Short mmCIF file of C-alpha atoms and ligand atoms in Angstrom, two decimals:
data_model
loop_
_atom_site.label_atom_id
_atom_site.label_comp_id
_atom_site.label_asym_id
_atom_site.label_seq_id
_atom_site.Cartn_x
_atom_site.Cartn_y
_atom_site.Cartn_z
CA MET A 1 -16.30 1.34 -66.75
CA LYS A 2 -18.07 -1.54 -65.14
CA ASN A 3 -15.85 -4.70 -64.79
CA SER A 4 -17.70 -7.20 -63.14
CA SER A 5 -16.49 -10.63 -62.69
CA TYR A 6 -18.21 -13.78 -61.59
CA ILE A 7 -16.79 -16.71 -59.33
CA ALA A 8 -18.39 -20.20 -59.75
CA GLY A 9 -17.83 -23.97 -59.49
CA PHE A 10 -16.50 -23.84 -55.64
CA SER A 11 -14.59 -26.97 -55.25
CA PHE A 12 -12.21 -28.62 -53.18
CA TYR A 13 -9.92 -31.96 -52.92
CA VAL A 14 -7.71 -33.34 -50.28
CA PRO A 15 -5.64 -36.42 -50.32
CA GLU A 16 -7.21 -39.55 -48.66
CA SER A 17 -4.54 -39.87 -45.95
CA VAL A 18 -5.36 -38.35 -42.62
CA LEU A 19 -2.69 -37.24 -39.95
CA THR A 20 -4.01 -36.98 -36.74
CA ASN A 21 -2.55 -35.27 -33.78
CA LYS A 22 -2.13 -38.49 -32.06
CA ASP A 23 -0.12 -39.64 -35.12
CA LEU A 24 2.30 -36.56 -34.78
CA GLU A 25 3.07 -37.52 -31.45
CA LYS A 26 4.99 -40.45 -32.58
CA LEU A 27 6.80 -38.59 -35.05
CA VAL A 28 7.85 -35.41 -33.07
CA ASP A 29 8.05 -33.68 -29.56
CA THR A 30 4.26 -32.51 -29.55
CA ASN A 31 1.05 -33.53 -28.31
CA ASP A 32 -2.64 -33.57 -29.12
CA GLU A 33 -3.59 -30.98 -26.28
CA TRP A 34 -0.70 -28.53 -27.27
CA ILE A 35 -1.79 -28.52 -31.01
CA ILE A 36 -5.61 -28.07 -30.42
CA SER A 37 -5.33 -25.33 -27.67
CA ARG A 38 -2.72 -23.46 -29.74
CA THR A 39 -3.83 -24.13 -33.29
CA GLY A 40 -7.06 -25.63 -33.10
CA ILE A 41 -5.87 -28.29 -35.50
CA ARG A 42 -7.27 -31.58 -34.85
CA GLN A 43 -6.32 -33.48 -38.08
CA ARG A 44 -4.86 -32.67 -41.49
CA HIS A 45 -4.67 -34.60 -45.11
CA ILE A 46 -1.58 -35.46 -46.38
CA VAL A 47 -0.38 -36.84 -49.62
CA SER A 48 1.06 -40.39 -49.93
CA HIS A 49 2.50 -40.38 -53.38
CA GLN A 50 0.52 -37.35 -55.19
CA ALA A 51 1.74 -34.20 -56.49
CA CYS A 52 0.37 -30.51 -56.61
CA SER A 53 -1.18 -31.17 -60.26
CA ASP A 54 -2.84 -34.33 -58.91
CA LEU A 55 -4.78 -32.53 -56.19
CA ALA A 56 -5.41 -29.52 -58.50
CA TYR A 57 -6.83 -31.87 -61.43
CA GLU A 58 -9.12 -33.60 -58.95
CA ALA A 59 -10.45 -30.02 -57.58
CA SER A 60 -10.44 -28.93 -61.26
CA LEU A 61 -12.67 -31.69 -62.76
CA LYS A 62 -15.09 -30.64 -59.86
CA ALA A 63 -14.98 -27.03 -60.64
CA LEU A 64 -15.79 -27.67 -64.44
CA GLU A 65 -18.58 -30.40 -63.59
CA ARG A 66 -20.22 -27.81 -60.96
CA THR A 67 -20.08 -24.90 -63.93
CA CYS A 68 -21.49 -27.45 -66.41
CA LEU A 69 -18.28 -26.63 -68.39
CA LYS A 70 -15.88 -28.99 -70.73
CA PRO A 71 -12.28 -28.34 -70.34
CA GLU A 72 -12.07 -27.05 -73.68
CA ASP A 73 -14.09 -24.24 -72.59
CA ILE A 74 -11.53 -22.94 -70.24
CA THR A 75 -9.34 -20.04 -71.76
CA HIS A 76 -6.58 -19.60 -69.18
CA ILE A 77 -5.43 -21.83 -66.52
CA ILE A 78 -3.62 -20.07 -63.26
CA THR A 79 -2.25 -22.25 -60.52
CA ALA A 80 -1.60 -20.73 -57.05
CA THR A 81 1.21 -22.53 -55.43
CA PHE A 82 4.45 -22.58 -53.96
CA THR A 83 4.91 -26.34 -54.29
CA PRO A 84 4.57 -27.19 -58.04
CA ASP A 85 5.37 -30.47 -59.24
CA THR A 86 8.49 -28.92 -60.85
CA TYR A 87 10.03 -25.68 -61.52
CA VAL A 88 9.69 -26.46 -65.34
CA PRO A 89 7.26 -27.21 -66.61
CA ASN A 90 4.95 -25.08 -64.36
CA ALA A 91 2.23 -26.72 -62.44
CA ALA A 92 -0.69 -25.16 -64.71
CA CYS A 93 1.13 -26.62 -68.10
CA ILE A 94 1.06 -29.96 -66.03
CA ILE A 95 -2.60 -29.88 -65.12
CA MET A 96 -3.38 -28.58 -68.51
CA GLU A 97 -2.04 -31.73 -70.05
CA LYS A 98 -4.05 -33.97 -67.44
CA LEU A 99 -7.28 -32.13 -68.45
CA GLY A 100 -6.40 -32.74 -71.93
CA ILE A 101 -6.42 -29.34 -72.95
CA ARG A 102 -3.67 -27.44 -75.49
CA GLY A 103 -3.07 -24.08 -76.74
CA ILE A 104 -4.23 -21.74 -73.79
CA PRO A 105 -2.12 -19.78 -71.29
CA ALA A 106 -1.07 -21.42 -68.34
CA MET A 107 0.65 -19.97 -65.41
CA ASP A 108 1.76 -20.28 -61.98
CA VAL A 109 1.54 -17.58 -59.27
CA ASN A 110 3.29 -17.97 -56.01
CA ALA A 111 2.01 -15.62 -53.35
CA ALA A 112 2.32 -18.16 -50.44
CA CYS A 113 -0.60 -18.48 -48.49
CA THR A 114 -2.21 -15.26 -50.27
CA GLY A 115 -1.91 -16.99 -53.88
CA PHE A 116 -5.57 -17.64 -54.31
CA ILE A 117 -6.58 -14.06 -53.48
CA TYR A 118 -3.75 -12.86 -55.91
CA GLY A 119 -5.18 -15.31 -58.47
CA ILE A 120 -8.68 -13.87 -58.33
CA GLU A 121 -7.23 -10.31 -59.09
CA LEU A 122 -5.04 -11.76 -61.80
CA ALA A 123 -8.11 -13.74 -63.47
CA ARG A 124 -10.22 -10.55 -63.01
CA GLY A 125 -7.57 -8.62 -65.12
CA LEU A 126 -7.41 -11.48 -67.63
CA CYS A 127 -11.34 -11.28 -68.00
CA TYR A 128 -11.11 -7.42 -68.68
CA VAL A 129 -8.64 -7.55 -71.61
CA SER A 130 -10.02 -10.80 -73.01
CA PRO A 131 -13.95 -10.70 -72.69
CA GLY A 132 -15.46 -13.82 -72.68
CA ALA A 133 -12.62 -15.61 -70.96
CA LYS A 134 -13.25 -18.55 -68.86
CA VAL A 135 -10.29 -18.59 -66.24
CA LEU A 136 -9.86 -21.69 -64.14
CA LEU A 137 -8.18 -20.78 -60.94
CA VAL A 138 -6.70 -23.71 -58.91
CA ALA A 139 -4.89 -23.29 -55.62
CA SER A 140 -2.81 -26.39 -54.84
CA GLU A 141 -0.40 -27.13 -52.26
CA VAL A 142 1.84 -29.99 -51.22
CA VAL A 143 2.97 -28.33 -48.39
CA THR A 144 4.42 -31.45 -46.59
CA SER A 145 6.91 -31.58 -49.70
CA ARG A 146 8.84 -28.79 -47.96
CA ILE A 147 8.20 -29.70 -44.37
CA ASN A 148 10.65 -31.49 -42.23
CA MET A 149 8.54 -33.71 -40.24
CA LYS A 150 10.76 -33.36 -37.31
CA ASP A 151 10.26 -29.62 -36.91
CA ARG A 152 7.51 -29.24 -34.55
CA SER A 153 7.10 -25.55 -35.41
CA THR A 154 5.82 -26.43 -38.82
CA SER A 155 5.12 -29.79 -38.88
CA VAL A 156 1.82 -29.84 -36.61
CA ILE A 157 0.57 -26.88 -38.68
CA PHE A 158 0.80 -27.35 -42.29
CA ALA A 159 -0.95 -29.93 -44.97
CA ASP A 160 -1.96 -30.48 -48.49
CA GLY A 161 -5.27 -29.69 -50.71
CA ALA A 162 -6.21 -27.93 -53.47
CA GLY A 163 -9.31 -25.65 -54.07
CA ALA A 164 -10.75 -24.45 -57.59
CA CYS A 165 -13.38 -22.24 -59.40
CA ILE A 166 -13.85 -20.54 -62.81
CA ILE A 167 -13.88 -16.76 -63.02
CA SER A 168 -15.46 -15.21 -65.92
CA ASN A 169 -16.64 -11.60 -66.69
CA GLN A 170 -19.79 -13.21 -68.34
CA THR A 171 -22.69 -14.57 -65.82
CA PHE A 172 -23.32 -18.52 -65.62
CA ASP A 173 -25.98 -20.26 -66.40
CA ASP A 174 -28.77 -19.48 -63.67
CA ASP A 175 -28.61 -23.06 -62.38
CA VAL A 176 -25.06 -22.82 -61.73
CA PRO A 177 -24.40 -21.14 -58.05
CA SER A 178 -22.30 -17.99 -58.57
CA GLY A 179 -20.87 -14.89 -56.98
CA CYS A 180 -19.96 -11.50 -58.32
CA VAL A 181 -16.51 -10.42 -57.16
CA GLN A 182 -17.17 -6.75 -55.92
CA ASP A 183 -13.72 -5.64 -55.07
CA VAL A 184 -10.03 -7.13 -54.27
CA VAL A 185 -7.04 -5.39 -52.32
CA LEU A 186 -3.80 -7.07 -52.67
CA LYS A 187 -0.57 -6.07 -50.40
CA ALA A 188 3.02 -7.22 -49.96
CA ASP A 189 5.97 -6.32 -48.09
CA GLY A 190 9.31 -7.74 -48.83
CA SER A 191 11.26 -6.51 -45.85
CA LEU A 192 9.59 -9.14 -43.64
CA GLY A 193 10.24 -12.04 -45.84
CA PRO A 194 12.91 -13.66 -43.69
CA LEU A 195 10.29 -14.35 -40.99
CA LEU A 196 8.93 -17.19 -43.48
CA THR A 197 11.10 -18.78 -46.01
CA VAL A 198 11.74 -21.70 -48.14
CA LYS A 199 15.24 -21.08 -49.64
CA GLY A 200 16.93 -24.28 -50.40
CA GLY A 201 17.08 -25.32 -54.21
CA GLY A 202 16.37 -21.22 -55.12
CA SER A 203 19.09 -19.96 -57.27
CA ALA A 204 20.27 -17.86 -54.36
CA HIS A 205 20.88 -21.15 -52.50
CA ALA A 206 21.53 -23.46 -55.78
CA MET A 207 22.53 -27.13 -54.91
CA VAL A 208 24.97 -29.26 -56.49
CA PRO A 209 24.82 -32.90 -57.68
CA GLY A 210 24.74 -35.18 -54.62
CA GLN A 211 24.30 -32.58 -52.04
CA VAL A 212 22.10 -33.48 -49.18
CA VAL A 213 19.24 -30.99 -48.41
CA GLY A 214 19.67 -28.72 -45.30
CA ASP A 215 17.16 -27.44 -43.24
CA ASP A 216 16.57 -24.40 -45.32
CA PHE A 217 15.06 -26.92 -47.90
CA PHE A 218 12.00 -26.86 -45.69
CA VAL A 219 9.85 -24.18 -44.52
CA GLN A 220 11.59 -21.94 -42.06
CA MET A 221 9.08 -19.95 -39.60
CA GLU A 222 9.23 -17.37 -37.03
CA GLY A 223 6.04 -18.84 -35.64
CA ARG A 224 5.38 -15.85 -32.94
CA GLU A 225 6.32 -13.02 -35.05
CA VAL A 226 4.39 -14.27 -37.98
CA PHE A 227 1.30 -14.47 -36.13
CA LYS A 228 1.23 -11.14 -35.03
CA HIS A 229 1.94 -9.94 -38.67
CA ALA A 230 -0.96 -12.17 -39.91
CA VAL A 231 -3.45 -10.69 -37.21
CA ARG A 232 -2.40 -6.98 -38.24
CA SER A 233 -2.48 -7.60 -41.84
CA MET A 234 -5.80 -9.45 -42.19
CA ARG A 235 -7.17 -6.80 -39.76
CA ASP A 236 -5.79 -3.84 -41.92
CA VAL A 237 -6.53 -5.23 -45.48
CA SER A 238 -10.32 -6.33 -44.33
CA LEU A 239 -10.90 -2.88 -42.89
CA GLU A 240 -9.67 -1.12 -45.97
CA ILE A 241 -11.76 -3.46 -48.24
CA MET A 242 -14.75 -2.52 -46.10
CA ASN A 243 -14.00 1.08 -45.59
CA ARG A 244 -13.76 1.72 -49.50
CA ASN A 245 -16.87 -0.18 -50.03
CA SER A 246 -18.63 1.73 -47.34
CA LEU A 247 -19.48 -1.64 -45.40
CA THR A 248 -19.15 -2.29 -41.70
CA ALA A 249 -18.83 -5.70 -39.89
CA ASP A 250 -22.67 -5.65 -39.73
CA ASP A 251 -22.96 -6.16 -43.77
CA ILE A 252 -20.63 -8.83 -43.96
CA ASP A 253 -22.75 -12.16 -43.79
CA LEU A 254 -19.62 -14.82 -44.03
CA PHE A 255 -15.89 -13.95 -42.97
CA ILE A 256 -13.85 -16.65 -44.66
CA PRO A 257 -10.40 -16.03 -43.13
CA HIS A 258 -6.98 -17.93 -44.31
CA GLN A 259 -7.04 -21.40 -42.16
CA ALA A 260 -3.73 -20.78 -40.52
CA ASN A 261 -4.52 -20.68 -36.66
CA ILE A 262 -7.55 -20.73 -35.02
CA ARG A 263 -6.27 -17.96 -32.83
CA ILE A 264 -5.06 -15.84 -35.71
CA ILE A 265 -8.86 -16.34 -37.00
CA GLU A 266 -10.73 -15.56 -33.70
CA ALA A 267 -8.43 -12.46 -33.10
CA VAL A 268 -8.72 -10.90 -36.25
CA ALA A 269 -12.76 -11.29 -36.10
CA LYS A 270 -12.86 -9.98 -32.58
CA ILE A 271 -10.83 -6.75 -33.57
CA MET A 272 -13.29 -6.53 -36.57
CA ASN A 273 -16.46 -7.17 -34.23
CA ILE A 274 -17.48 -10.07 -36.42
CA LYS A 275 -19.99 -12.35 -34.88
CA ASP A 276 -18.80 -15.70 -34.34
CA GLU A 277 -21.61 -17.16 -36.33
CA LYS A 278 -20.45 -15.18 -39.47
CA ILE A 279 -16.71 -16.89 -39.11
CA PHE A 280 -16.11 -19.70 -41.44
CA VAL A 281 -13.54 -22.20 -39.68
CA ASN A 282 -12.56 -25.83 -41.17
CA VAL A 283 -8.71 -25.47 -40.08
CA GLN A 284 -9.42 -28.23 -37.46
CA ASP A 285 -10.11 -30.65 -40.24
CA TYR A 286 -7.57 -29.53 -42.88
CA GLY A 287 -4.59 -27.39 -41.08
CA ASN A 288 -2.81 -24.70 -43.18
CA THR A 289 -2.87 -25.77 -46.71
CA SER A 290 -1.23 -22.26 -47.76
CA ALA A 291 -2.85 -21.08 -51.00
CA ALA A 292 -5.18 -23.62 -51.19
CA SER A 293 -6.64 -22.74 -47.65
CA VAL A 294 -9.13 -19.87 -48.71
CA PRO A 295 -10.67 -21.75 -51.75
CA ILE A 296 -10.98 -24.96 -49.62
CA ALA A 297 -12.97 -22.94 -47.03
CA LEU A 298 -15.01 -21.55 -49.63
CA ALA A 299 -15.84 -24.44 -51.27
CA ASP A 300 -16.71 -26.32 -47.86
CA ALA A 301 -18.42 -23.25 -46.54
CA TRP A 302 -20.67 -23.96 -49.74
CA GLU A 303 -20.94 -27.69 -49.46
CA LYS A 304 -22.13 -27.18 -45.96
CA GLY A 305 -24.69 -24.78 -46.93
CA ARG A 306 -23.41 -21.68 -45.19
CA ILE A 307 -23.61 -19.34 -48.38
CA LYS A 308 -26.97 -18.00 -49.03
CA PRO A 309 -28.03 -16.06 -52.21
CA GLY A 310 -27.62 -12.53 -51.53
CA TYR A 311 -24.83 -13.09 -48.89
CA LEU A 312 -21.70 -10.94 -48.87
CA ALA A 313 -18.58 -12.75 -48.28
CA LEU A 314 -15.33 -11.44 -47.19
CA LEU A 315 -12.13 -13.49 -47.96
CA VAL A 316 -8.83 -12.50 -46.47
CA ALA A 317 -5.64 -14.33 -46.61
CA PHE A 318 -1.98 -13.81 -45.30
CA GLY A 319 1.44 -15.57 -46.23
CA GLY A 320 4.94 -15.68 -46.88
CA GLY A 321 6.64 -12.82 -48.78
CA PHE A 322 4.63 -11.33 -46.62
CA THR A 323 1.76 -11.14 -49.02
CA TRP A 324 -1.83 -10.47 -47.86
CA GLY A 325 -5.01 -9.39 -49.45
CA ALA A 326 -8.90 -9.49 -49.32
CA THR A 327 -11.91 -9.75 -51.45
CA LEU A 328 -15.50 -9.41 -51.36
CA ILE A 329 -18.10 -11.53 -53.02
CA ARG A 330 -21.60 -11.15 -53.63
CA PHE A 331 -23.44 -14.46 -53.94
O1 UT7 B 1 0.24 -19.48 -43.19
C1 UT7 B 1 0.60 -18.39 -42.83
C2 UT7 B 1 1.66 -18.05 -42.07
N1 UT7 B 1 1.74 -19.07 -41.08
C3 UT7 B 1 0.97 -18.41 -39.73
O2 UT7 B 1 0.32 -18.00 -39.73
C4 UT7 B 1 1.24 -19.25 -38.65
C5 UT7 B 1 1.63 -18.31 -37.37
N2 UT7 B 1 2.14 -18.83 -36.07
C6 UT7 B 1 1.54 -19.76 -35.31
O3 UT7 B 1 0.40 -20.45 -35.83
C7 UT7 B 1 2.10 -20.07 -33.97
O4 UT7 B 1 3.06 -19.18 -33.82
C8 UT7 B 1 2.39 -21.43 -33.98
C9 UT7 B 1 1.34 -22.65 -34.19
C10 UT7 B 1 3.55 -21.71 -34.94
C11 UT7 B 1 3.30 -21.62 -32.70
O5 UT7 B 1 2.17 -21.25 -31.51
P1 UT7 B 1 2.64 -20.21 -30.46
O6 UT7 B 1 1.50 -20.12 -29.47
O7 UT7 B 1 3.35 -19.09 -31.28
O8 UT7 B 1 3.82 -21.22 -29.71
P2 UT7 B 1 5.56 -20.65 -29.30
O9 UT7 B 1 6.64 -20.71 -30.69
O10 UT7 B 1 5.51 -19.03 -28.94
O11 UT7 B 1 5.82 -21.82 -28.24
C12 UT7 B 1 5.41 -21.85 -27.11
C13 UT7 B 1 5.99 -22.84 -26.34
C14 UT7 B 1 7.57 -23.08 -26.21
O12 UT7 B 1 7.72 -23.70 -25.16
P3 UT7 B 1 8.33 -22.77 -23.99
O13 UT7 B 1 9.60 -21.99 -24.28
O14 UT7 B 1 7.28 -21.82 -23.18
O15 UT7 B 1 8.45 -23.66 -22.64
C15 UT7 B 1 7.62 -23.93 -27.51
O16 UT7 B 1 8.92 -24.75 -27.28
O17 UT7 B 1 5.47 -24.16 -27.11
C16 UT7 B 1 6.69 -25.07 -27.46
N3 UT7 B 1 6.26 -25.62 -28.73
C17 UT7 B 1 5.41 -26.81 -28.61
N4 UT7 B 1 5.12 -27.78 -27.78
C18 UT7 B 1 4.52 -28.75 -28.38
C19 UT7 B 1 6.27 -25.13 -29.79
N5 UT7 B 1 5.98 -25.98 -30.94
C20 UT7 B 1 5.23 -26.84 -30.03
C21 UT7 B 1 4.63 -28.24 -30.31
N6 UT7 B 1 4.34 -28.89 -29.54
N7 UT7 B 1 4.34 -28.29 -31.77
#
C-alpha cells in the first residue's frame, strides 16, 4: 500500500546571542585556529534566557506561516529534544500552550542528534494511522544548558537552535513548497551509549535536595571514538537507504548531513563519492545543535535557494545512544 508523506514549511530559529571562537578563548583553554581546523566552526548561537520551547515556538510559527496553516489545523505535535524545558510537562505540551492549541497529542522524542529523522518516521506512522493528520515536527535544543563551558572537548562544538516543519499524507497547496518523504532508515546501538552521555538528574543518577551538580550533569563525550562511529554509521545508513532505493551518489542532488564537525561531513561525503557542490554545510555559523541541526540545515538550504523542484535530498544524522538514521526527500 502506498504511504506517501509530504514535508513542508521548512523553518528555523536560532537565539540572537552569537558566541565566536574568540569569545570562547576567554572562557576556556582553546583558540580560534584549533576550533576552525578541527571542527570547521567559526561561531554559534546560544541562549541568554530562552528555553527549548521558546526556540521551538519561534520555528513552529514560521513553519505554520510557510504552510498557510493556523495552529488549530495541527493534529499532533512531536518535539525532538534531549534538552526539554522540564521532564514534566514535556516540551511538546509547553509548545502547544504557547501556540494556543489544546486537545491534540503532544509528545517528545529523545534520539539525541538523530531526533529529527526519528521524528519524521514517527510522523509518517501517525499520518498512516490518522489519514489527514498534519503533524508539527519541531526539533529544539538548548544544548548549552547541559554543557560545562569549562570543558573544551564539548563547549567549542555544541550550540542552541530549533528547526520545524509540517508532515502530512495530504499534499500541500500548490504555492507551498514541499517534498515527498520517500524512505526512512533508523538505527540504534545501546552498547555504544557510554561514549556520549548526560547522566546527572536521570533516575539512575538521582539527585537529592541541595546537592551540587557534578560533571556528569553535563555532556560527557569521548570525542575521538564518537567521531569514528559517526563517520561509519552515517556512511552505512546512507548507503543502505540508497541501495534499497536503487540509487547511486549521482542521483543525490543535495546531501544534508548532521552538522557535527566539518571533518566528519567531508569524510562521509568522500567515502560516498558525493561531489562537494552537493554537500550542504552550515556548521561554521551554527555549530552542533544536536536534533535541531538537520532541520536547521534543511531550512537554511531552502532559504539559500539550494533546493530546487525535482531535487532528491539525502538527510543523515548520528547521535548519542547511539542512534543514527537517514531519509530521502524528493522536492
Ligand atoms: O553530535 C553527534 C556526536 N558528536 C560528534 O559527532 C563529535 C565527534 N567528535 C569530534 O568532533 C572531535 O573528536 C572533537 C572536535 C570533539 C575533538 O577533535 P579531535 O580532533 O578528535 O581532537 P582530540 O580530542 O583528538 O584532541 C587532539 C588534541 C589534544 O592535544 P594533544 O593530546 O594532541 O596534545 C587535545 O588535548 O587537541 C587538544 N584539544 C584541544 N585544543 C584546543 C582538544 N580539544 C581542544 C580544544 N582546543 N577545544
